[in-house]
Amino acid sequence: MKKSRKTIARATGFTAMALLVLGGAAYATPITGHINFTGFYVPTGGDSTNLNTATGIDFETATTNGVGNGAYAVVPALTAVTIQDLTFDPFSSDMPLFWTLTAGENTFSFDLESVNRTFASTNQVNLMGAGTLYGTGYEETPGTWNFTGNRANESYSFSAVSAAAPIPEPATMLLLGSGLLGLAGVSRRRTL
């Protein structure tokens, strides 16, 4: 029985030491930064000459506008973007894969979860909302988006921004490792 407790104490001690050593290398990696798109669209619903009455958007083209930053720095300018048409008035449900783009081996996408019309006039409509960003090798990350559509040439600008801060995983690992090390010490004292 005594030998069994010693074995458990040693195993707990080794596990704690491994967590303490490896704790500094474990990071959750949320998507950071922003990316911008531009292109042409057709307003839907309402009067086609008045964006104030539009209820949706049919996206005709979409490409990245310049190079993004943070996680999006790997996406070159003028990368093609697949973006779904959108009915925003009324907005009925979440839209998985609202937009998707691939640059090399990196794929980024966005699940749209909310839409708010923040401004509308005859010649301009502004929308904003929230959703979840996804990227190859990254954690799911909350994000926000903004859309500005102009009537003059039916062009638009769209931006997506990460809303998350990095998660301090090393601190969690260190705390867990310290606790296990303490348990190993208490167990060792009892066996002596």
Short mmCIF file of C-alpha atoms in Angstrom, two decimals:
data_model
loop_
_atom_site.label_atom_id
_atom_site.label_comp_id
_atom_site.label_asym_id
_atom_site.label_seq_id
_atom_site.Cartn_x
_atom_site.Cartn_y
_atom_site.Cartn_z
CA MET A 1 0.00 0.00 0.00
CA LYS A 2 2.85 2.37 0.91
CA LYS A 3 4.58 1.70 -2.42
CA SER A 4 1.37 2.47 -4.34
CA ARG A 5 1.04 5.89 -2.65
CA LYS A 6 4.66 6.70 -3.45
CA THR A 7 4.08 5.83 -7.10
CA ILE A 8 0.99 8.07 -7.24
CA ALA A 9 2.86 10.89 -5.50
CA ARG A 10 5.76 10.62 -7.96
CA ALA A 11 3.42 10.51 -10.98
CA THR A 12 1.55 13.57 -9.70
CA GLY A 13 4.85 15.37 -9.11
CA PHE A 14 6.13 14.57 -12.62
CA THR A 15 2.82 15.69 -14.14
CA ALA A 16 2.95 18.95 -12.19
CA MET A 17 6.53 19.62 -13.29
CA ALA A 18 5.62 18.91 -16.93
CA LEU A 19 2.70 21.35 -16.74
CA LEU A 20 4.91 24.01 -15.18
CA VAL A 21 7.56 23.59 -17.88
CA LEU A 22 5.11 23.37 -20.79
CA GLY A 23 2.77 26.06 -19.43
CA GLY A 24 4.84 28.86 -20.92
CA ALA A 25 4.47 27.43 -24.44
CA ALA A 26 0.69 26.90 -24.52
CA TYR A 27 -1.27 29.77 -26.06
CA ALA A 28 -4.77 29.92 -27.46
CA THR A 29 -4.49 31.82 -30.72
CA PRO A 30 -7.46 34.05 -31.48
CA ILE A 31 -7.69 35.94 -34.76
CA THR A 32 -6.42 39.50 -34.39
CA GLY A 33 -6.53 42.50 -36.69
CA HIS A 34 -8.88 43.57 -39.46
CA ILE A 35 -9.52 43.06 -43.16
CA ASN A 36 -11.33 45.22 -45.73
CA PHE A 37 -13.28 44.29 -48.87
CA THR A 38 -14.60 46.36 -51.72
CA GLY A 39 -16.71 45.69 -54.79
CA PHE A 40 -20.06 46.29 -56.41
CA TYR A 41 -23.57 45.43 -55.25
CA VAL A 42 -27.22 45.81 -56.16
CA PRO A 43 -29.69 46.97 -53.50
CA THR A 44 -32.81 44.82 -53.22
CA GLY A 45 -36.31 45.53 -51.98
CA GLY A 46 -37.91 48.96 -51.87
CA ASP A 47 -37.30 51.64 -54.50
CA SER A 48 -34.17 50.88 -56.53
CA THR A 49 -33.26 54.60 -56.64
CA ASN A 50 -33.42 55.13 -52.86
CA LEU A 51 -31.11 53.24 -50.47
CA ASN A 52 -33.26 54.38 -47.55
CA THR A 53 -35.89 51.84 -48.65
CA ALA A 54 -33.52 48.94 -49.46
CA THR A 55 -34.08 45.74 -47.50
CA GLY A 56 -31.18 43.68 -48.84
CA ILE A 57 -27.94 43.53 -50.79
CA ASP A 58 -26.93 41.31 -53.71
CA PHE A 59 -23.13 41.26 -53.80
CA GLU A 60 -21.81 41.15 -57.37
CA THR A 61 -18.05 41.30 -56.70
CA ALA A 62 -15.81 41.25 -53.65
CA THR A 63 -12.03 41.51 -53.30
CA THR A 64 -9.74 42.47 -50.45
CA ASN A 65 -8.95 46.17 -50.39
CA GLY A 66 -5.26 46.44 -49.52
CA VAL A 67 -3.56 44.09 -47.09
CA GLY A 68 -5.14 43.41 -43.71
CA ASN A 69 -3.22 43.39 -40.46
CA GLY A 70 -2.77 40.94 -37.59
CA ALA A 71 -3.81 37.44 -38.64
CA TYR A 72 -4.99 38.84 -41.99
CA ALA A 73 -1.52 40.14 -42.96
CA VAL A 74 -1.03 36.92 -44.98
CA VAL A 75 -3.89 37.87 -47.34
CA PRO A 76 -2.67 39.78 -50.42
CA ALA A 77 -4.54 42.76 -51.88
CA LEU A 78 -7.21 41.93 -54.48
CA THR A 79 -7.84 38.42 -53.13
CA ALA A 80 -11.27 37.18 -54.27
CA VAL A 81 -13.90 36.91 -51.53
CA THR A 82 -17.05 34.77 -51.66
CA ILE A 83 -19.82 36.70 -49.93
CA GLN A 84 -23.48 35.73 -49.60
CA ASP A 85 -26.33 38.03 -50.52
CA LEU A 86 -27.95 39.56 -47.46
CA THR A 87 -31.48 40.47 -46.43
CA PHE A 88 -31.15 42.84 -43.49
CA ASP A 89 -34.72 44.13 -43.10
CA PRO A 90 -35.87 41.92 -41.59
CA PHE A 91 -32.83 39.86 -40.61
CA SER A 92 -34.21 36.45 -39.80
CA SER A 93 -31.35 34.20 -38.71
CA ASP A 94 -27.62 33.62 -38.46
CA MET A 95 -25.73 33.19 -41.75
CA PRO A 96 -22.94 30.61 -41.54
CA LEU A 97 -20.06 31.36 -43.93
CA PHE A 98 -21.36 34.86 -44.74
CA TRP A 99 -17.98 35.47 -46.34
CA THR A 100 -15.02 33.21 -47.09
CA LEU A 101 -11.60 33.81 -48.61
CA THR A 102 -8.54 31.65 -49.20
CA ALA A 103 -4.97 32.95 -49.48
CA GLY A 104 -2.42 30.18 -49.99
CA GLU A 105 -3.03 27.62 -47.27
CA ASN A 106 -5.02 30.04 -45.10
CA THR A 107 -8.80 30.11 -45.21
CA PHE A 108 -10.74 32.76 -43.30
CA SER A 109 -14.51 32.98 -42.89
CA PHE A 110 -17.18 34.81 -40.93
CA ASP A 111 -20.52 33.62 -39.53
CA LEU A 112 -22.86 36.60 -39.41
CA GLU A 113 -25.02 36.70 -36.28
CA SER A 114 -26.52 40.20 -36.18
CA VAL A 115 -27.28 43.14 -38.48
CA ASN A 116 -28.20 46.74 -37.59
CA ARG A 117 -28.88 49.54 -40.04
CA THR A 118 -27.02 52.48 -38.51
CA PHE A 119 -27.67 55.03 -41.28
CA ALA A 120 -29.72 55.22 -44.46
CA SER A 121 -30.37 57.97 -46.98
CA THR A 122 -31.23 58.13 -50.65
CA ASN A 123 -27.56 57.70 -51.59
CA GLN A 124 -25.97 55.68 -48.77
CA VAL A 125 -26.67 52.83 -46.37
CA ASN A 126 -24.51 51.78 -43.40
CA LEU A 127 -24.86 48.43 -41.66
CA MET A 128 -22.98 46.91 -38.75
CA GLY A 129 -23.18 43.79 -36.69
CA ALA A 130 -21.40 40.95 -34.98
CA GLY A 131 -20.48 37.36 -35.63
CA THR A 132 -17.71 34.78 -35.34
CA LEU A 133 -14.42 34.82 -37.27
CA TYR A 134 -12.70 31.58 -38.28
CA GLY A 135 -9.23 31.01 -39.69
CA THR A 136 -6.93 28.10 -40.44
CA GLY A 137 -4.93 27.41 -37.26
CA TYR A 138 -6.85 29.97 -35.15
CA GLU A 139 -9.47 29.76 -32.43
CA GLU A 140 -13.06 30.85 -33.13
CA THR A 141 -13.01 34.58 -32.41
CA PRO A 142 -15.82 37.08 -31.84
CA GLY A 143 -15.78 39.86 -34.39
CA THR A 144 -17.66 42.87 -35.67
CA TRP A 145 -18.29 44.09 -39.22
CA ASN A 146 -19.27 47.30 -40.99
CA PHE A 147 -20.73 47.83 -44.47
CA THR A 148 -21.09 51.15 -46.32
CA GLY A 149 -22.90 51.11 -49.65
CA ASN A 150 -22.98 54.10 -52.01
CA ARG A 151 -25.70 54.75 -54.58
CA ALA A 152 -23.51 56.71 -57.04
CA ASN A 153 -21.83 53.65 -58.58
CA GLU A 154 -23.25 50.93 -56.32
CA SER A 155 -19.85 50.35 -54.75
CA TYR A 156 -19.29 49.34 -51.18
CA SER A 157 -16.68 48.94 -48.50
CA PHE A 158 -16.80 46.20 -45.89
CA SER A 159 -14.54 45.60 -42.91
CA ALA A 160 -14.29 42.82 -40.33
CA VAL A 161 -12.48 43.33 -37.03
CA SER A 162 -11.54 40.91 -34.27
CA ALA A 163 -13.16 41.70 -30.93
CA ALA A 164 -11.11 39.30 -28.78
CA ALA A 165 -8.00 39.70 -26.69
CA PRO A 166 -5.50 36.83 -26.40
CA ILE A 167 -6.32 34.30 -23.68
CA PRO A 168 -3.56 34.00 -21.05
CA GLU A 169 -3.19 30.21 -21.15
CA PRO A 170 0.28 30.06 -19.53
CA ALA A 171 -1.14 31.43 -16.28
CA THR A 172 -3.80 28.70 -16.24
CA MET A 173 -1.21 25.99 -16.85
CA LEU A 174 1.07 27.40 -14.14
CA LEU A 175 -1.79 27.50 -11.63
CA LEU A 176 -2.79 23.90 -12.39
CA GLY A 177 0.85 22.74 -12.23
CA SER A 178 1.38 24.49 -8.89
CA GLY A 179 -1.72 22.85 -7.45
CA LEU A 180 -0.63 19.40 -8.56
CA LEU A 181 2.85 19.98 -7.18
CA GLY A 182 1.30 20.95 -3.84
CA LEU A 183 -0.81 17.78 -3.83
CA ALA A 184 2.30 15.71 -4.54
CA GLY A 185 4.09 17.35 -1.61
CA VAL A 186 1.21 16.70 0.79
CA SER A 187 0.92 13.10 -0.38
CA ARG A 188 4.67 12.58 0.02
CA ARG A 189 4.60 13.89 3.61
CA ARG A 190 1.86 11.42 4.52
CA THR A 191 3.85 8.48 3.16
CA LEU A 192 6.99 9.34 5.16
#
